[in-house]
mmCIF file of C-alpha atoms in Angstrom:
data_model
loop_
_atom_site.group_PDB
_atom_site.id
_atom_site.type_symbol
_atom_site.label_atom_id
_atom_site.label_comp_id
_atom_site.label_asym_id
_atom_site.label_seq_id
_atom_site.Cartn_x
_atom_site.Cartn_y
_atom_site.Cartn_z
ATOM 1 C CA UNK A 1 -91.206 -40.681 65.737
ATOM 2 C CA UNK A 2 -92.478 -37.650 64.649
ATOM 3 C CA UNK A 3 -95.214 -39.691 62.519
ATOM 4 C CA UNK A 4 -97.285 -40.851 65.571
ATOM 5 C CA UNK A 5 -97.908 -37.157 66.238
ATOM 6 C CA UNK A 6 -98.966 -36.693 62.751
ATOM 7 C CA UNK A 7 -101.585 -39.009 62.425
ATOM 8 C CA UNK A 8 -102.822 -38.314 65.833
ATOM 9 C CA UNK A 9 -103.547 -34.763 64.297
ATOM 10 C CA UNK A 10 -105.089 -35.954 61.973
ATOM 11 C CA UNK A 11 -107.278 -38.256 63.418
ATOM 12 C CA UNK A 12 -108.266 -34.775 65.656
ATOM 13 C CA UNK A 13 -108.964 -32.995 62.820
ATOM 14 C CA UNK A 14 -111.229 -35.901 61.703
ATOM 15 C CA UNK A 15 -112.998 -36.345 64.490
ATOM 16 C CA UNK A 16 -113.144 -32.617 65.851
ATOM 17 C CA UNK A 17 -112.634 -30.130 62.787
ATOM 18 C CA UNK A 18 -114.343 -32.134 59.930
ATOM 19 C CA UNK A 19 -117.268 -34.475 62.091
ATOM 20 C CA UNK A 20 -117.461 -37.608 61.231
ATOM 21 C CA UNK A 21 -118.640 -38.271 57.250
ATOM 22 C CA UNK A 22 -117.976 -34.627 56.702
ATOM 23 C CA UNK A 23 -117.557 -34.134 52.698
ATOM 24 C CA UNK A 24 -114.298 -31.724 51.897
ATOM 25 C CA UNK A 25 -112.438 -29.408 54.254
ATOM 26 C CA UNK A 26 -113.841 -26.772 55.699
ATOM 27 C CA UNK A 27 -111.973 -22.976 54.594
ATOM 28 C CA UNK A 28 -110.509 -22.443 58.004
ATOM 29 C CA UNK A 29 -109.470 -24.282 60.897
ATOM 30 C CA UNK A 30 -108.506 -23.459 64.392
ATOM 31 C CA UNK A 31 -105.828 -25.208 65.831
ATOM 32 C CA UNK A 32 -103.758 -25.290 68.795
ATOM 33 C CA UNK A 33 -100.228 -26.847 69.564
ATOM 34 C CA UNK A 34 -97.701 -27.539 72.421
ATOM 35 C CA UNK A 35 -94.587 -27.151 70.414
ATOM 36 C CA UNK A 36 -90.865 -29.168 72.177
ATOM 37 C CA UNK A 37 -88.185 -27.554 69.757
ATOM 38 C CA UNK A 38 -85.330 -30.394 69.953
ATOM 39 C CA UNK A 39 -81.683 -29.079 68.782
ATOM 40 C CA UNK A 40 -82.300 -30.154 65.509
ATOM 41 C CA UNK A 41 -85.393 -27.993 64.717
ATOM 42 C CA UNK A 42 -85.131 -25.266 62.018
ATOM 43 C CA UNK A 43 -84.823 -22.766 64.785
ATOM 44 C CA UNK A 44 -83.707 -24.159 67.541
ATOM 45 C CA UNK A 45 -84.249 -21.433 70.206
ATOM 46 C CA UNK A 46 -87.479 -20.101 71.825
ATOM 47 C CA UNK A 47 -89.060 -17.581 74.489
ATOM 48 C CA UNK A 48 -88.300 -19.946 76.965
ATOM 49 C CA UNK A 49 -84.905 -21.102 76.139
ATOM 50 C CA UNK A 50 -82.063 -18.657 74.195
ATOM 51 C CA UNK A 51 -80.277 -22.365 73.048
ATOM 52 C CA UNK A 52 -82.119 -25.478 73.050
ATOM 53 C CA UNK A 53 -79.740 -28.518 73.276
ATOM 54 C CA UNK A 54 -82.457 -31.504 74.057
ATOM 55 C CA UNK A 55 -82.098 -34.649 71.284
ATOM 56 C CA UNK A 56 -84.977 -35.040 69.195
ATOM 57 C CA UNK A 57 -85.974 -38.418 71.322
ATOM 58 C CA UNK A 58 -86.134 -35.989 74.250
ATOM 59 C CA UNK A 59 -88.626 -33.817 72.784
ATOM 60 C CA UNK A 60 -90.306 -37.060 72.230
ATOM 61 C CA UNK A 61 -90.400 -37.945 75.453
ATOM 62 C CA UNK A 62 -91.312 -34.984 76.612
ATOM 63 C CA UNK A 63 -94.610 -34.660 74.278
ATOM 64 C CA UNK A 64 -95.497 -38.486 75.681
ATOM 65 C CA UNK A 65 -95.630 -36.935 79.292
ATOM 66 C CA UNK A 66 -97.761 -34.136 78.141
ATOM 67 C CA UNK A 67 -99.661 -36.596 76.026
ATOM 68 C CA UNK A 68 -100.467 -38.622 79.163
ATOM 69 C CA UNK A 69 -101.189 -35.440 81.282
ATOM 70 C CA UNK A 70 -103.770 -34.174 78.903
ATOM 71 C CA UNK A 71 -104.996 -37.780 78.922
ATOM 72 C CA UNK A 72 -105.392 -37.789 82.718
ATOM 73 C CA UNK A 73 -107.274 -34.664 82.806
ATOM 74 C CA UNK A 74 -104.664 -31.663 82.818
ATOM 75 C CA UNK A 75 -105.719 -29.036 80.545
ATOM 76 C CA UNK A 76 -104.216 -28.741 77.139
ATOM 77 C CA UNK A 77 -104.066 -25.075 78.084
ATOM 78 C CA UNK A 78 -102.334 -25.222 80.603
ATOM 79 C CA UNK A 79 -99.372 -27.381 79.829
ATOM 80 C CA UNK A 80 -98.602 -25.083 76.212
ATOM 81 C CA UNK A 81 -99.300 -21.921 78.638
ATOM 82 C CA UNK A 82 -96.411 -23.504 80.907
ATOM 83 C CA UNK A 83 -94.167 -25.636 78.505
ATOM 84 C CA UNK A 84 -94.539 -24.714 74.424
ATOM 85 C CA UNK A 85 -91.815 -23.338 72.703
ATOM 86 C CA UNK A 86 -93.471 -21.436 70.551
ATOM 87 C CA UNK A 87 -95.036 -18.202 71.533
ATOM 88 C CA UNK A 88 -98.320 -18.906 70.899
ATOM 89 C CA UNK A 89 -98.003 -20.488 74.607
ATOM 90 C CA UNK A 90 -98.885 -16.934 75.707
ATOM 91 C CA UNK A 91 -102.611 -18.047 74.187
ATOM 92 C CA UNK A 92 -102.277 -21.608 75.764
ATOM 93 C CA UNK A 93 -101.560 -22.666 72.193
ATOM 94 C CA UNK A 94 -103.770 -20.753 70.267
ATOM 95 C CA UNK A 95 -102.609 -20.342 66.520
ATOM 96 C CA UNK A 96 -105.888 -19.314 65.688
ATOM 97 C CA UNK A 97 -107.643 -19.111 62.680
ATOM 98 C CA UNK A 98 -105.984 -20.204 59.114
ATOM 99 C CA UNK A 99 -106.452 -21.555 55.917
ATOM 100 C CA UNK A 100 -104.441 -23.964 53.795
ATOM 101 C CA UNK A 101 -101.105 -23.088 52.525
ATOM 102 C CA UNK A 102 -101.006 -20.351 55.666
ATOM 103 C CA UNK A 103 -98.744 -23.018 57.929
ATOM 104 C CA UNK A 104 -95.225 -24.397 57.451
ATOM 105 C CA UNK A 105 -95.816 -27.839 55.181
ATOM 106 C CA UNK A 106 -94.673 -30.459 57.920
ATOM 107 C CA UNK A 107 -97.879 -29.020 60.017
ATOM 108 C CA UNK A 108 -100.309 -28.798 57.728
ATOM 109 C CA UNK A 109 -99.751 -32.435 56.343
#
């Protein structure tokens, strides 16, 4: 589910953003994402794709392959330059710089 990409974010942001025994959040964070819209997502359409039909176990599966890509070596770039849905793909998943409250709720918990 869903969930296992969750707490792998935040177990990132732990480990990456904060450091280790870090105190409270820091003001900003820079993040980046490879985003698989499945048919069921609020908007299910994208820069790549005008209709996106995939199930949401699809997407899933999807995101494991990239998962074990990155894993083996392959960029992170690269794959959301080539594959995210979202068009920050154009920045090889750069969303930048943001504070909280500035994302949609499901990606900032």
């Amino acid at each position: 589910s869903s969930g296992i990409y969750a707490e792998y974010g935040k177990q990132w942001y732990q480990r990456r953003v904060r450091g280790p025994g870090c105190g409270s959040a820091p003001a900003t964070v820079r993040a980046s994402h490879l985003l698989v819209k499945h048919r069921d997502s609020r908007r299910p359409s994208s820069w790549r794709e005008e209709t996106i039909t995939r199930s949401k176990e699809e997407a899933l599966n999807i995101l494991n392959g990239y998962l074990a890509q990155i894993n083996n070596g392959t960029p992170f770039a690269d794959l959301a330059s080539q594959f995210s849905d979202c068009s920050s793909a154009k920045r090889g998943g750069d969303l930048g710089h943001f504070g909280r409250g500035q994302m949609q709720k499901p990606f900032e918990d």
